[in-house]
XYZ file of C-alpha atoms in Angstrom:
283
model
C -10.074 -3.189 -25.595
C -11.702 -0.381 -27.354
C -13.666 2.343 -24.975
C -16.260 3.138 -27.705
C -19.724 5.307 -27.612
C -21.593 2.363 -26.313
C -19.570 3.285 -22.897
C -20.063 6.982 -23.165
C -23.591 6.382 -22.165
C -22.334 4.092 -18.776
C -19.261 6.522 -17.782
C -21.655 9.644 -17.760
C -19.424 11.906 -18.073
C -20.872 14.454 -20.520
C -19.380 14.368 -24.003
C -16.570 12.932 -24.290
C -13.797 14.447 -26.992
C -11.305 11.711 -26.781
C -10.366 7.933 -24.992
C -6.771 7.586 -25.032
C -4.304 4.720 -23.422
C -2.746 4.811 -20.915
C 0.628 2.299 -20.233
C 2.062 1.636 -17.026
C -0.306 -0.087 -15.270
C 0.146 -4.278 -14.927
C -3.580 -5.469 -13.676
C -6.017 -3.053 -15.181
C -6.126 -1.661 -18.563
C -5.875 2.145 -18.182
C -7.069 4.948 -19.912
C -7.198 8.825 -19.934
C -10.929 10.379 -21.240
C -10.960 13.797 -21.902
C -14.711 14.979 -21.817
C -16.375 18.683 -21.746
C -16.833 18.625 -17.729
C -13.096 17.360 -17.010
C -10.577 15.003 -17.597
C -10.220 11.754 -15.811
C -8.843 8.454 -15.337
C -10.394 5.338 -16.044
C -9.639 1.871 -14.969
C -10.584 -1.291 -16.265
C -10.557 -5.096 -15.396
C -11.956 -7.100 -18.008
C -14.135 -10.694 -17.178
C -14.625 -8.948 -13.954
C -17.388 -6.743 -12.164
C -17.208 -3.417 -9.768
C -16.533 -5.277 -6.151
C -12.847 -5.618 -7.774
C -12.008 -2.056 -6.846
C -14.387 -1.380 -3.930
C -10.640 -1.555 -1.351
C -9.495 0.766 -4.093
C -12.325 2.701 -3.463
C -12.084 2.534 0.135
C -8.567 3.287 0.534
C -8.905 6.429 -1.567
C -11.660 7.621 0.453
C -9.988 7.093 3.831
C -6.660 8.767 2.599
C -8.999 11.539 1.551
C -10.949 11.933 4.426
C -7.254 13.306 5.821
C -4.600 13.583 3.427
C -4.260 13.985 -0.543
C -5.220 11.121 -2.776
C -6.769 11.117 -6.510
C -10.959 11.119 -6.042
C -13.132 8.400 -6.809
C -15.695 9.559 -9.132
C -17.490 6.309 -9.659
C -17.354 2.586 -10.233
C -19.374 0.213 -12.268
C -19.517 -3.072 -14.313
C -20.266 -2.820 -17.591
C -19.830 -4.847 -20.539
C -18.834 -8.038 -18.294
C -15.845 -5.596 -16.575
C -15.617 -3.891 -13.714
C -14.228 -0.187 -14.078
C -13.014 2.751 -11.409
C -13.393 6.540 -12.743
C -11.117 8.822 -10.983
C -10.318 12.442 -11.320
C -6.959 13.095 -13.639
C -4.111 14.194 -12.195
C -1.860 16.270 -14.138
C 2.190 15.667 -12.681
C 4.314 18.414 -11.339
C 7.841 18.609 -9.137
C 7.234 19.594 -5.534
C 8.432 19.878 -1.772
C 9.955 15.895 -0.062
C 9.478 18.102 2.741
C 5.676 18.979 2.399
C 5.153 14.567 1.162
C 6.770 13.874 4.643
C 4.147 15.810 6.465
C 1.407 14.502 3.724
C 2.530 10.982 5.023
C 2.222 12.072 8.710
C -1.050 13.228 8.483
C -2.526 10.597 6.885
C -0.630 8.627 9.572
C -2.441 10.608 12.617
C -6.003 8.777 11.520
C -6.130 6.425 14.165
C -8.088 3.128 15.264
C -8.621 1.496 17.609
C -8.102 -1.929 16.659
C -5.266 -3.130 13.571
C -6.971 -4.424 10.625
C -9.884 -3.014 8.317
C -12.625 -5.449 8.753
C -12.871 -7.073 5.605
C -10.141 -9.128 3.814
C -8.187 -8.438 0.636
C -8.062 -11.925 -1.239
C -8.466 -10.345 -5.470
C -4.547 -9.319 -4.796
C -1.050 -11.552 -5.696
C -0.393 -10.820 -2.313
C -3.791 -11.775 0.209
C -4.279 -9.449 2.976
C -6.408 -10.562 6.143
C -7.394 -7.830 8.081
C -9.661 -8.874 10.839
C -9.459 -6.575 13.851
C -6.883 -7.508 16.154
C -6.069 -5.677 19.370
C -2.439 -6.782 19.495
C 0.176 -5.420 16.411
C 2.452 -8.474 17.090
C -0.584 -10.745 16.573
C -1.778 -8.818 14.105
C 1.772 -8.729 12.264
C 2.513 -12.480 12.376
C -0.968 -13.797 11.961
C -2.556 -11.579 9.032
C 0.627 -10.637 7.290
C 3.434 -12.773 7.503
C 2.321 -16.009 8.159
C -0.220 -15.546 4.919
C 2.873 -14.947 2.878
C 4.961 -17.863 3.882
C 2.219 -20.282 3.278
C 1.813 -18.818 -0.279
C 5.849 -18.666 -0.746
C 5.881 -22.569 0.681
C 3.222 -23.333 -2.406
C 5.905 -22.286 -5.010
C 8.561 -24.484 -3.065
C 10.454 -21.146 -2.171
C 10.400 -21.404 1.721
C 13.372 -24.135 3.485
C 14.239 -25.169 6.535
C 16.690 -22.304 7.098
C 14.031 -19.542 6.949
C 11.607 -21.447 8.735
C 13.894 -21.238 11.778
C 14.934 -17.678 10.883
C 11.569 -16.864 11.050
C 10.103 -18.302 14.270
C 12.969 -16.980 15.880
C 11.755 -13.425 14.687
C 7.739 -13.875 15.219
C 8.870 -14.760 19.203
C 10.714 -11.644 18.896
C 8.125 -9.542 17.796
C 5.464 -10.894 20.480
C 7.870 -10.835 23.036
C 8.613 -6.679 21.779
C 4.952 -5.653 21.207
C 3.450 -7.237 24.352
C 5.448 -4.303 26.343
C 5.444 -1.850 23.513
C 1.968 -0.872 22.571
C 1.088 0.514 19.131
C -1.346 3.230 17.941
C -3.227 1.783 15.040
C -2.626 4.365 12.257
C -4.547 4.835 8.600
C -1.643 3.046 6.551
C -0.780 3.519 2.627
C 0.250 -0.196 2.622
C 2.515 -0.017 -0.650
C 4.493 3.379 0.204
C 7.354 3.215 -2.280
C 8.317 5.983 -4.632
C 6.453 4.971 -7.623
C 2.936 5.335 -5.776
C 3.595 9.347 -4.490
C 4.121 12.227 -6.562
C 3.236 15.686 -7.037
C 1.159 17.880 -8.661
C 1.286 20.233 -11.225
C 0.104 22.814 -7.998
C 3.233 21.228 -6.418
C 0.816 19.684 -3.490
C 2.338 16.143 -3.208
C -0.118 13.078 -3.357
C -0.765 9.186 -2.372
C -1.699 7.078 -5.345
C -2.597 3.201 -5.570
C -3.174 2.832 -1.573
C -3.576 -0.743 0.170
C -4.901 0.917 3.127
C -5.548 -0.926 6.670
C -4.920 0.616 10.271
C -1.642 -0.869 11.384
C 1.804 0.407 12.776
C 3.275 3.667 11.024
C 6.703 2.352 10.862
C 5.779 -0.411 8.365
C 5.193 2.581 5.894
C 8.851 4.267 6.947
C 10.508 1.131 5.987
C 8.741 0.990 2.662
C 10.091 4.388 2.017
C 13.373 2.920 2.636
C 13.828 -0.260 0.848
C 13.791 0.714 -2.938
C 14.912 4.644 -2.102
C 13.552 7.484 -3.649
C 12.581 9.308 -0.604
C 15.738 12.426 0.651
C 15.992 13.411 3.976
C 13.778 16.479 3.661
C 10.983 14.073 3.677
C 11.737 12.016 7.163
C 12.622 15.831 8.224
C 8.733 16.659 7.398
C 7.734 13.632 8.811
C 9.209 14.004 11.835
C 8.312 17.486 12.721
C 4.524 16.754 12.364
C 4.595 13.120 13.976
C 7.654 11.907 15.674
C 8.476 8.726 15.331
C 9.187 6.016 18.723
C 12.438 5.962 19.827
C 15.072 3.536 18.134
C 12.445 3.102 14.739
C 15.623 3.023 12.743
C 16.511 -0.287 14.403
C 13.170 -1.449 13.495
C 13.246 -0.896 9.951
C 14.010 -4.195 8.715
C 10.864 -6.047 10.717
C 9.028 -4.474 8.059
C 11.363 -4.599 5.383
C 10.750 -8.637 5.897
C 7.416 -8.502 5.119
C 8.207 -6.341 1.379
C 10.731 -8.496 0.551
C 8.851 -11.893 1.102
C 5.960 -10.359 -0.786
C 8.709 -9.283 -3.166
C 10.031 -13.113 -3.022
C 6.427 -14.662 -3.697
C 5.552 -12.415 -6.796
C 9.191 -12.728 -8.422
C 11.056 -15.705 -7.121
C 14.659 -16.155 -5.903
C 15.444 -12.741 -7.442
C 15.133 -11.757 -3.830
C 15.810 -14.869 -1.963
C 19.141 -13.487 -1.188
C 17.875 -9.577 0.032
C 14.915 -11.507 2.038
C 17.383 -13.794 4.150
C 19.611 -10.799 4.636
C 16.626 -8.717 6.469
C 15.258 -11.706 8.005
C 19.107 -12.391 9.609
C 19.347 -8.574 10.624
C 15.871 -8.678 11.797
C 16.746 -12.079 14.656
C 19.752 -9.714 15.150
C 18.867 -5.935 15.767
């Protein structure tokens, strides 16, 4: 797709010096324009119109409102595709430490209800996120059950997990009816390829899939694919301690990654997502 002058005019963005592309990205064609009032990043989705990034948006703006996230500039449709502007961000190395406490803050936006209010149904991977008042309703009902029925489409779901995973839903409602939650703001795809750091060594939160839901999902993102050192859960934990006995926790939520994980790639992680499930009945 070529970003010629006939999109200068829409972007607005004074003159712009030079479009070029940018690889990486796996839904939206990407590209870096370099103009005489800044440089920024532009997003596109072809055949499509604006409303495709308003969560994008929205989840930039709430991390924003508290923590560190790239800035929306603007969004728009033009030339039958939507497309996001956002300020460019120019990568540096800084502190796990100081990204543990950027985590924590963003985790001290509260809620009072789980959820968001609107759903999330333009994704591989539907979120529902009507306000709930209950995490262990909110948990089964909006995120896990929505997964298994799109997992039991592609013939990937069995009698064996099916048990499995009752067994674990009646543990969770049993937990969470005596355990009350604090609705937090939530990243909702916290692994290591969505933080980083810039080039002023302040660490940021990119490509959130933000709702209000329980901190500790976010932890065990951090822990599944690694890239996180123990300076970070040290930075963490000095700003916002976790409950006690999280650790045991962890792979509740790693169950939900890895089934999303097992509905966008297949079996590859049939194996890892009966292994969390199992220690999940278990812990």
């Amino acid at each position: 797709m070529l970003i010629d002058e006939s999109w200068y005019k829409e972007l607005d963005l004074g003159k712009i010096e030079e479009v070029q592309t940018v690889s990486g990205g796996d839904i939206n064609l990407a590209f870096k324009i370099i103009a005489d009032t800044g440089e920024y990043f532009l997003k596109v989705q072809p055949d499509n119109n604006e409303s495709f990034f308003d969560h994008e948006v929205e989840s930039l703006n709430l991390i924003n409102s508290v923590a560190n996230a790239p800035k929306v500039v603007r969004s728009g449709t033009f030339c039958d595709s939507g497309y996001l502007i956002l300020n460019y961000i120019h990568f540096g190395t800084g502190s796990q430490y100081d990204l543990g406490q950027l985590v924590a803050k963003m985790h001290q936006r509260h809620s009072l209800r789980f959820g968001l209010g609107h759903d999330v149904l333009n994704a591989k991977n539907p979120k529902i996120n009507t306000w709930r008042a209950n995490w262990g309703d909110f948990y089964i009902q909006q995120r896990l059950n929505v997964l298994i029925n799109e997992v039991q489409k592609k013939n990937l779901w069995n009698d064996e997990r099916d048990k499995m995973m009752r067994l674990f839903e009646e543990k969770l409602i049993e937990y969470y009816q005596v355990h009350p939650i604090i609705p937090s703001l939530m990243h909702g795809d916290l692994w290591n390829g969505n933080v980083g750091f810039q080039q002023d060594q302040q660490p940021i939160l990119f490509d959130p899939d933000v709702f209000f839901g329980n901190r500790e999902m976010d932890i065990a993102m951090t822990l599944l694919f690694g890239g996180f050192n123990e300076e970070f859960y040290q930075g963490y934990q000095n700003l916002y301690p976790l409950d006690k006995d999280w650790q045991k926790r962890v792979p509740w939520y790693q169950t939900y990654y890895l089934l999303a994980h097992l509905n966008l790639f297949g079996e590859t992680y049939g194996a890892s997502f009966d292994n969390v499930l199992k220690q999940s009945v278990e812990n």
